[in-house]
Coordinates of C-alpha atoms in Angstrom, one line a residue:
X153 CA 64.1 298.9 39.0
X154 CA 65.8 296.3 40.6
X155 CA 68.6 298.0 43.7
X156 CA 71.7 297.9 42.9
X157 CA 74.5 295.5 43.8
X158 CA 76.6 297.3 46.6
X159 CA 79.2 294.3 46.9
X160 CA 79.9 294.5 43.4
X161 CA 80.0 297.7 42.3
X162 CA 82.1 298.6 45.7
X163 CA 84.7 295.8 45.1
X164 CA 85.0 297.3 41.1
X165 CA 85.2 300.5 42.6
X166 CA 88.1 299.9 45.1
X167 CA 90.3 297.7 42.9
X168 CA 89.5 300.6 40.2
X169 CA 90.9 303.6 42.4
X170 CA 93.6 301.7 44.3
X171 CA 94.7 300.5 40.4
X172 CA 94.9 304.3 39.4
X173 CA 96.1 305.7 42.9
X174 CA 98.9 303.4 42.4
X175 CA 99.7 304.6 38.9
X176 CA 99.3 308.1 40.1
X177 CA 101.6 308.3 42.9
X178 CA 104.2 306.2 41.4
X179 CA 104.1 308.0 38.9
X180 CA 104.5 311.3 40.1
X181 CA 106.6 310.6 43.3
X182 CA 108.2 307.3 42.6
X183 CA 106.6 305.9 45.8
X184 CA 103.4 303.3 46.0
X185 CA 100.5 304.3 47.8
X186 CA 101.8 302.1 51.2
X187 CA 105.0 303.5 51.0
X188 CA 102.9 307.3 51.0
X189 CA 100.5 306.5 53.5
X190 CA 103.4 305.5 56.1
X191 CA 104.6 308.7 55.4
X192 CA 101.8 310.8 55.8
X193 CA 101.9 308.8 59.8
X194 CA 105.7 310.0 60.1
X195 CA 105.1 313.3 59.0
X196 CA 102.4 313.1 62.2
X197 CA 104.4 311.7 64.4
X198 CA 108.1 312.0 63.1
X199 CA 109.3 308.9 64.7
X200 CA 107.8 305.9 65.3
X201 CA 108.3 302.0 65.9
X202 CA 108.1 299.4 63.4
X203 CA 105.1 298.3 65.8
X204 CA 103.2 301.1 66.1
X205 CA 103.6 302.2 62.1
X206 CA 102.2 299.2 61.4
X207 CA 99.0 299.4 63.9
X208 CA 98.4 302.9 62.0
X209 CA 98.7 301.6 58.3
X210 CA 96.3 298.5 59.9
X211 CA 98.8 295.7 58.2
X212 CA 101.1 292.7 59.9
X213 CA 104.6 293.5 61.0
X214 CA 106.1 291.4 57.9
X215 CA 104.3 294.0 55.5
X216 CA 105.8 297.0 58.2
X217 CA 109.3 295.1 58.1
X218 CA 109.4 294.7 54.4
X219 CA 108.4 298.7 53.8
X220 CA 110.5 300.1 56.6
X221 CA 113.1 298.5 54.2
X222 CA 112.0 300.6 51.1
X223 CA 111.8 303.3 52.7
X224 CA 115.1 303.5 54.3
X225 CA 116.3 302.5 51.0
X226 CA 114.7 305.7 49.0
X227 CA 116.1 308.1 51.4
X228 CA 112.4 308.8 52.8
X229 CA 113.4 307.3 56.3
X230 CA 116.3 306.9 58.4
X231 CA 116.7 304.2 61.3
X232 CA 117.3 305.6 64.5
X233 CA 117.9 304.5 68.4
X234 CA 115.3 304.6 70.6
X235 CA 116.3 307.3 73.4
X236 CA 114.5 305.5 75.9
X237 CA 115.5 302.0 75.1
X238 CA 118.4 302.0 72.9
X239 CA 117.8 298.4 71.9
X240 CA 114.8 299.6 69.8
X241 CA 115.0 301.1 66.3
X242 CA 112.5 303.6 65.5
X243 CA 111.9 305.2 62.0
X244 CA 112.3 309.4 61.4
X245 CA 111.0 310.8 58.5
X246 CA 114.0 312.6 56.4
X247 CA 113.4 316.3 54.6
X248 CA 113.3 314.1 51.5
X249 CA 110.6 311.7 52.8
X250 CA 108.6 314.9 54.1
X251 CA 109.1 316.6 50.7
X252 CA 107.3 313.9 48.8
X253 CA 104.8 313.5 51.6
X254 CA 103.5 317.1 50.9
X255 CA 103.6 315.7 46.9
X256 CA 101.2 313.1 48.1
X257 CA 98.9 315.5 49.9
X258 CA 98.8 317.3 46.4
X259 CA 97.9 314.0 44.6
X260 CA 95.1 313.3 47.3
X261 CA 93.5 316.6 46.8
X262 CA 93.3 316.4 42.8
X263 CA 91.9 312.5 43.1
X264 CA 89.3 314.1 45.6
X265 CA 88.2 316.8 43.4
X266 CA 87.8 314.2 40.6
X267 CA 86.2 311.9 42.4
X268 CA 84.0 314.9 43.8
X269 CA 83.3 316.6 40.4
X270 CA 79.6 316.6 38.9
X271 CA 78.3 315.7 42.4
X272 CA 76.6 318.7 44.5
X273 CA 77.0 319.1 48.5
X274 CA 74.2 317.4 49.4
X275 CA 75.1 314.5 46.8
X276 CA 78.7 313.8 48.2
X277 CA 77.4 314.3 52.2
X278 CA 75.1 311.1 51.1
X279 CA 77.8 309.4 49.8
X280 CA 79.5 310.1 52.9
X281 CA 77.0 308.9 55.3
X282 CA 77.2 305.5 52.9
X283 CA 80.8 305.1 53.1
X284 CA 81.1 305.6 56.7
X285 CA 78.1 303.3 57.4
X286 CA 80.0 300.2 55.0
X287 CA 83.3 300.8 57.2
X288 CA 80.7 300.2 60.5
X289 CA 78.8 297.0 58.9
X290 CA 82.5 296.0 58.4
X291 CA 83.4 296.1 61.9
X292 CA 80.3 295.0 63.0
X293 CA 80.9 290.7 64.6
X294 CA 78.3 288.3 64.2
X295 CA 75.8 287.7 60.9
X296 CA 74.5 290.4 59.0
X297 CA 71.1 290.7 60.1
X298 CA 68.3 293.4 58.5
X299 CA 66.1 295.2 60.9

């Protein structure tokens, strides 16, 4: 039986799930999967710069700048004054942003336990150890190389 083909299956498989995480959460929380993810980092760390949001969603400061927006517009974030360098703007979470962060953590867990279901412990810890070892070759520099 011929192997199968990672790269293909893996790039069918992302846009697949990011298709239907999209649909979910807008869905059930009016918010896109971005616009949740930043909130999840707020609800960490209740106020942050546009600069370091965007180093923890890993996307440019144009993406950041354009989603700070959104957000601020939804009532999820405020814009507030940096207290230790009042010509900086940070964003803060707002009760309503935190509210539909929990929503999200709700959403996560059921899209887990589907994605989890007919698989058994030692199934999913191999998929696991596969998933993490994709995100390594992906940071890995130079050509791929088979040893």
């Amino acid at each position: 039986m011929p192997r199968p083909r990672f790269f293909l299956l893996i790039n069918r498989a992302q846009r697949a799930i990011k298709t239907r995480a999209e649909r979910e959460t807008l869905d059930a929380i009016g918010l896109t999967t971005l616009e949740l993810v930043a909130l999840w980092a707020l609800s960490a760390e209740p106020r942050l710069g546009i600069q370091a949001l965007a180093k923890a969603l890993h996307v440019d400061h144009a993406v950041i700048s354009r989603l700070s927006k959104q957000l601020v517009r939804k009532g999820m974030t405020r814009r507030v004054s940096d207290p230790d360098d009042g010509r900086k703007t940070l964003l803060e979470i707002t009760d309503l942003g935190a509210t539909k962060a929990d929503e999200g953590h709700r959403i996560l867990h059921l899209a887990n336990e589907r994605i989890a279901r007919g698989f058994t412990d030692d199934e999913l810890a191999i998929v696991a150890r596969f998933l993490e070892q994709l995100i390594e070759v992906g940071h890995e520099s130079g050509p791929l190389e088979v040893s």
